[in-house]
Coordinates of C-alpha atoms in Angstrom, one line a residue:
Chain A
X60 CA 115.0 119.4 77.4
X61 CA 118.6 119.2 76.2
X62 CA 121.0 116.3 76.8
X63 CA 122.9 118.5 79.3
X64 CA 119.7 118.8 81.4
X65 CA 118.8 115.1 81.2
X66 CA 122.3 113.7 82.1
X67 CA 122.5 115.3 85.6
X68 CA 118.9 114.1 86.3
X69 CA 120.1 110.5 85.6
X70 CA 123.2 111.1 87.8
X71 CA 121.0 112.4 90.6
X72 CA 118.7 109.4 90.4
X73 CA 121.7 107.0 90.5
X74 CA 123.2 108.8 93.4
X75 CA 119.9 108.7 95.3
X76 CA 119.7 104.9 94.8
X77 CA 123.3 104.6 95.8
X78 CA 122.8 106.8 98.9
X79 CA 119.8 104.8 100.1
X80 CA 121.7 101.6 99.6
X81 CA 124.7 102.8 101.6
X82 CA 122.5 104.2 104.5
X83 CA 120.7 100.8 104.6
X84 CA 124.0 99.1 105.1
X85 CA 124.9 101.5 107.8
X86 CA 121.7 100.8 109.7
X87 CA 122.5 97.0 109.5
X88 CA 126.3 97.0 110.2
X89 CA 126.7 100.3 112.2
X90 CA 130.1 100.8 110.5
X91 CA 131.0 104.6 110.4
X92 CA 132.5 104.1 106.9
X93 CA 129.0 103.6 105.5
X94 CA 127.7 106.7 107.4
X95 CA 130.4 108.9 105.9
X96 CA 130.0 107.4 102.4
X97 CA 126.2 107.9 102.7
X98 CA 126.6 111.5 103.7
X99 CA 129.2 112.1 100.9
X100 CA 126.9 110.5 98.4
X101 CA 124.0 112.6 99.6
X102 CA 126.1 115.7 99.1
X103 CA 127.1 114.5 95.6
X104 CA 123.4 113.9 94.7
X105 CA 122.4 117.3 96.2
X106 CA 125.2 119.0 94.1
X107 CA 124.0 117.2 90.9
X108 CA 120.4 118.2 91.6
X109 CA 121.4 121.8 92.2
X110 CA 123.4 121.7 88.9
X111 CA 120.3 120.6 87.1
X112 CA 118.2 123.4 88.7
X113 CA 120.9 126.0 87.9
X114 CA 120.8 124.9 84.2
X115 CA 117.2 126.0 84.1
X116 CA 116.9 128.9 86.5
X117 CA 118.7 131.0 89.2
X118 CA 118.3 130.4 92.9
X119 CA 120.9 131.5 95.3
X120 CA 120.3 128.7 97.7
X121 CA 120.7 126.1 95.0
X122 CA 124.0 127.8 94.3
X123 CA 124.9 127.5 98.0
X124 CA 124.1 123.7 97.8
X125 CA 126.0 123.3 94.5
X126 CA 129.1 125.1 95.7
X127 CA 129.3 123.8 99.3
X128 CA 128.2 120.2 98.8
X129 CA 128.9 119.6 95.2
X130 CA 132.2 121.5 94.7
X131 CA 133.8 121.7 98.2
X132 CA 132.8 119.0 100.6
X133 CA 131.5 115.8 99.0
X134 CA 134.9 114.3 98.0
X135 CA 136.3 114.8 101.5
X136 CA 133.3 113.1 103.2
X137 CA 133.3 110.2 100.7
X138 CA 137.0 109.7 101.2
X139 CA 136.7 109.9 104.9
X140 CA 134.4 106.8 104.8
X141 CA 137.3 105.0 103.1
X142 CA 139.7 106.2 105.8
X143 CA 137.7 104.2 108.4
X144 CA 138.7 101.0 106.6
X145 CA 142.4 101.9 106.5
X146 CA 143.3 103.4 109.9
X147 CA 142.5 102.7 113.5
X148 CA 139.0 103.9 114.5
X149 CA 140.5 106.2 117.2
X150 CA 142.4 108.2 114.6
X151 CA 139.5 108.2 112.2
X152 CA 137.3 109.6 114.9
X153 CA 139.8 112.4 115.6
X154 CA 139.9 113.3 111.9
X155 CA 136.1 113.1 111.8
X156 CA 136.0 115.9 114.3
X157 CA 138.4 118.0 112.2
X158 CA 136.3 117.3 109.1
X159 CA 133.0 118.2 110.8
X160 CA 134.6 121.4 112.2
X161 CA 136.1 122.3 108.9
X162 CA 132.9 121.7 107.1
X163 CA 130.9 123.9 109.5
X164 CA 133.6 126.6 109.1
X165 CA 133.3 126.4 105.2
X166 CA 129.5 126.5 105.5
X167 CA 129.8 129.7 107.6
X168 CA 132.2 131.3 105.1
X169 CA 129.7 130.4 102.3
X170 CA 126.9 132.0 104.2
X171 CA 129.0 135.1 104.6
X172 CA 129.6 135.2 100.8
X173 CA 125.9 134.8 99.9
X174 CA 125.0 138.6 100.1
X175 CA 128.0 139.4 97.9
X176 CA 127.0 137.2 95.0
X177 CA 127.2 138.9 91.6
X178 CA 123.8 137.4 90.4
X179 CA 123.6 139.7 87.3
X180 CA 126.3 137.6 85.7
X181 CA 124.3 134.4 85.9
X182 CA 123.2 132.7 82.7
X183 CA 121.5 129.3 82.0
X184 CA 123.4 129.0 78.7
X185 CA 126.7 127.9 80.5
X186 CA 127.3 125.2 83.2
X187 CA 127.4 126.7 86.7
X188 CA 131.0 125.4 87.0
X189 CA 132.0 127.8 84.2
X190 CA 130.6 130.9 85.9
X191 CA 131.0 130.6 89.7
X192 CA 134.4 132.2 90.2
X193 CA 135.8 135.6 89.4
X194 CA 139.2 135.3 87.9
X195 CA 141.9 138.0 87.9
X196 CA 143.6 138.5 84.5
X197 CA 147.4 138.8 84.4
X198 CA 148.9 141.9 82.7
X199 CA 148.5 141.4 78.9
X200 CA 146.3 138.3 79.3
X201 CA 143.5 138.5 76.7
X202 CA 139.9 138.6 77.8
X203 CA 138.2 135.3 76.9
X204 CA 135.5 135.6 74.2
X205 CA 132.1 136.6 75.5
X206 CA 133.4 137.2 79.1
X207 CA 132.4 140.3 81.1
X208 CA 135.1 142.0 83.0
X209 CA 135.3 144.3 86.0
X210 CA 138.2 146.5 87.2
X211 CA 138.6 146.3 90.9
X212 CA 141.2 146.6 93.7
X213 CA 142.5 143.2 94.9
X214 CA 145.3 142.8 97.4
X215 CA 146.2 146.5 97.1
X216 CA 146.4 146.4 93.3
X217 CA 144.0 147.5 90.6
X218 CA 143.2 144.4 88.5
X219 CA 141.0 143.4 85.6
X220 CA 139.0 140.3 86.3
X221 CA 136.5 138.1 84.5
X222 CA 133.3 138.4 86.4
X223 CA 131.9 135.4 88.3
X224 CA 129.2 134.8 90.9
X225 CA 131.6 134.7 93.8
X226 CA 133.7 137.9 94.2
X227 CA 137.4 137.9 93.9
X228 CA 139.2 136.6 97.0
X229 CA 136.1 135.0 98.5
X230 CA 137.4 133.2 101.6
X231 CA 135.3 130.0 101.1
X232 CA 137.1 129.3 97.8
X233 CA 140.4 129.0 99.8
X234 CA 138.9 126.1 101.8
X235 CA 137.9 124.0 98.7
X236 CA 141.5 122.8 97.8
X237 CA 142.0 121.5 101.4
X238 CA 138.8 119.4 101.2
X239 CA 139.5 118.2 97.6
X240 CA 143.1 117.2 98.4
X241 CA 142.0 115.3 101.4
X242 CA 139.1 113.7 99.4
X243 CA 141.5 112.8 96.5
X244 CA 144.0 111.2 98.9
X245 CA 141.5 109.2 100.9
X246 CA 138.9 108.3 98.2
X247 CA 141.1 107.6 95.2
X248 CA 144.3 106.9 97.1
X249 CA 142.4 104.7 99.6
X250 CA 140.8 102.7 96.7
X251 CA 144.1 102.3 94.9
X252 CA 145.8 101.2 98.1
X253 CA 143.0 98.7 99.0
X254 CA 143.0 97.3 95.5
X255 CA 146.8 96.9 95.7
X256 CA 146.6 95.1 99.1
X257 CA 144.0 92.6 97.8
X258 CA 145.9 92.1 94.6
X259 CA 149.2 91.5 96.4
X260 CA 147.6 88.9 98.7
X261 CA 146.0 87.3 95.6
X262 CA 142.5 87.3 97.3
X263 CA 139.1 88.9 96.8
X264 CA 139.3 89.6 93.1
X265 CA 135.9 91.3 93.3
X266 CA 137.3 93.8 95.7
X267 CA 140.3 94.4 93.5
X268 CA 138.1 95.3 90.5
X269 CA 135.6 97.2 92.8
X270 CA 138.3 99.5 94.1
X271 CA 139.7 100.1 90.6
X272 CA 136.1 101.1 89.5
X273 CA 135.7 103.4 92.5
X274 CA 139.1 105.1 92.0
X275 CA 138.4 105.5 88.2
X276 CA 134.9 106.9 89.0
X277 CA 136.3 109.4 91.4
X278 CA 139.2 110.4 89.1
X279 CA 136.8 110.8 86.2
X280 CA 134.7 113.5 88.0
X281 CA 138.0 115.3 88.8
X282 CA 139.0 115.3 85.2
X283 CA 135.5 116.4 84.0
X284 CA 135.6 119.4 86.4
X285 CA 139.1 120.3 85.3
X286 CA 138.2 120.2 81.7
X287 CA 135.1 122.4 82.4
X288 CA 137.4 124.9 84.1
X289 CA 139.6 124.9 81.0
X290 CA 136.6 125.7 78.8
X291 CA 135.4 122.2 77.8
X292 CA 132.2 122.2 79.8
X293 CA 130.4 119.8 77.5
X294 CA 132.1 116.8 79.2
X295 CA 131.0 117.7 82.7
X296 CA 127.6 116.1 82.8
X297 CA 128.7 113.0 81.0
X298 CA 131.7 112.7 83.3
X299 CA 129.4 113.0 86.4
X300 CA 127.1 110.3 85.0
X301 CA 130.0 107.9 84.2
X302 CA 131.5 108.7 87.6
X303 CA 128.2 107.8 89.4
X304 CA 127.8 104.6 87.4
X305 CA 131.5 103.5 88.0
X306 CA 131.4 104.2 91.7
X307 CA 128.0 102.5 92.2
X308 CA 129.2 99.5 90.2
X309 CA 132.4 99.3 92.3
X310 CA 130.4 99.6 95.6
X311 CA 127.9 96.9 94.6
X312 CA 130.8 94.6 93.4
X313 CA 132.7 95.1 96.7
X314 CA 129.6 94.3 98.7
X315 CA 128.8 91.1 96.7
X316 CA 129.2 87.9 98.7
X317 CA 132.0 85.6 97.6
X318 CA 131.4 82.0 96.7
X319 CA 132.0 79.7 99.6
X320 CA 135.3 78.0 99.1
X321 CA 136.6 76.4 102.3
X322 CA 134.4 74.2 104.4
X323 CA 135.8 73.3 107.7
X324 CA 134.2 70.5 109.6
X325 CA 134.5 70.2 113.3
X326 CA 133.4 67.1 115.1
X327 CA 131.8 67.9 118.5
X328 CA 131.4 65.2 121.1
X329 CA 127.8 64.1 121.6
X330 CA 127.9 65.3 125.2
X331 CA 128.2 68.9 124.0
X332 CA 124.8 68.7 122.2
Chain B
X72 CA 127.7 63.4 117.1
X73 CA 126.9 66.7 115.5
X74 CA 128.7 68.4 112.8
X75 CA 129.3 72.1 112.7
X76 CA 130.1 73.6 109.3
X77 CA 132.1 76.8 109.2
X78 CA 132.3 78.5 105.8
X79 CA 135.0 81.0 105.0
X80 CA 134.2 83.3 102.2
X81 CA 137.7 84.0 100.8
X82 CA 138.1 83.6 97.0
X83 CA 141.4 83.9 95.2
X84 CA 142.7 85.8 92.1
X85 CA 142.8 83.4 89.1
X86 CA 146.2 82.4 87.9
X87 CA 147.4 83.6 84.5
X88 CA 144.6 86.1 84.1
X89 CA 145.5 89.0 81.7
X90 CA 143.0 91.2 83.7
X91 CA 144.8 90.6 87.0
X92 CA 148.3 90.2 85.8
X93 CA 148.5 93.0 83.3
X94 CA 145.5 95.4 83.2
X95 CA 144.9 95.8 86.9
X96 CA 148.5 96.6 87.9
X97 CA 148.9 99.0 84.9
X98 CA 145.6 100.7 85.8
X99 CA 146.7 101.1 89.4
X100 CA 150.0 102.6 88.5
X101 CA 148.4 105.0 86.0
X102 CA 145.7 106.1 88.5
X103 CA 148.3 106.5 91.2
X104 CA 150.4 108.8 89.0
X105 CA 147.3 110.8 88.0
X106 CA 146.2 111.1 91.7
X107 CA 149.7 112.3 92.7
X108 CA 149.6 114.8 89.8
X109 CA 146.2 116.1 90.7
X110 CA 147.3 116.5 94.3
X111 CA 150.3 118.6 93.2
X112 CA 148.0 120.6 91.0
X113 CA 145.5 121.2 93.9
X114 CA 148.4 122.1 96.2
X115 CA 149.6 124.6 93.5
X116 CA 146.1 126.2 93.4
X117 CA 146.1 126.4 97.2
X118 CA 149.5 128.1 97.3
X119 CA 148.6 130.5 94.4
X120 CA 151.3 129.0 92.1
X121 CA 148.6 127.8 89.6
X122 CA 145.9 130.2 88.6
X123 CA 142.7 128.2 88.4

């Protein structure tokens, strides 16, 4: 087993532990933030597990899980949990309905794309994130080394494209940026904003650091994915692992009880006993 | 007479701490800029301006 197969296993294990921890908190506190974080983390874990599987063998339903949960939805669901801490519950509930509807719509589009997958292109020698999408080449753009190309008609024009599992113009790919922009804004933006509020009020130093760790962890996975897309796929699994560790550490730190500082003593008349 | 004790769990950021006075604000500013940049990048992908 190579290091690239071991690292996602460790990430998956951490995510599983993290997910159970968050769901347990939801059961105790009944706060919707924990529910959405838990679901988002479960999606992250499922995506990591599918990634491990696809580094060993092909299975189209593992690809379905990897793309839908790992690449498209998990950041939005994680970030939506943070939204519950920042806006009125009424508004968060409305956005929950939009998120659930959008996720079902994306799942339906992904199901429609499944019969069209170009499975013959799949290889275990490259991370799945380097081979999922078909990319049209601009006129005169050189073909990347080792890439297989196809000439096809796209938007009324004949184009040469680097082959990928999902065909050119697959509708589900258009939904991914919406989820990821929302996830980035609420998860990273929410953590930065929360850290700033605590820092400005000079209270809860553990929550300041916790939110910095959560924001850094979420940004790290975004960076690792971008580097992979730019051809530096060797950082992806390490990035995922560090991201899982940072976010888990941030969450545990935020949930840690603070030392008791102020003790208020109230005298109550004996008759009230 | 009985005494009721109410504890408030609210700690404060230490004064003159390099971590909280320098590192945290700089980290927040840098991460904010990166987040904004990534959002512009993602919007560019969505609008077809950036090929990704």
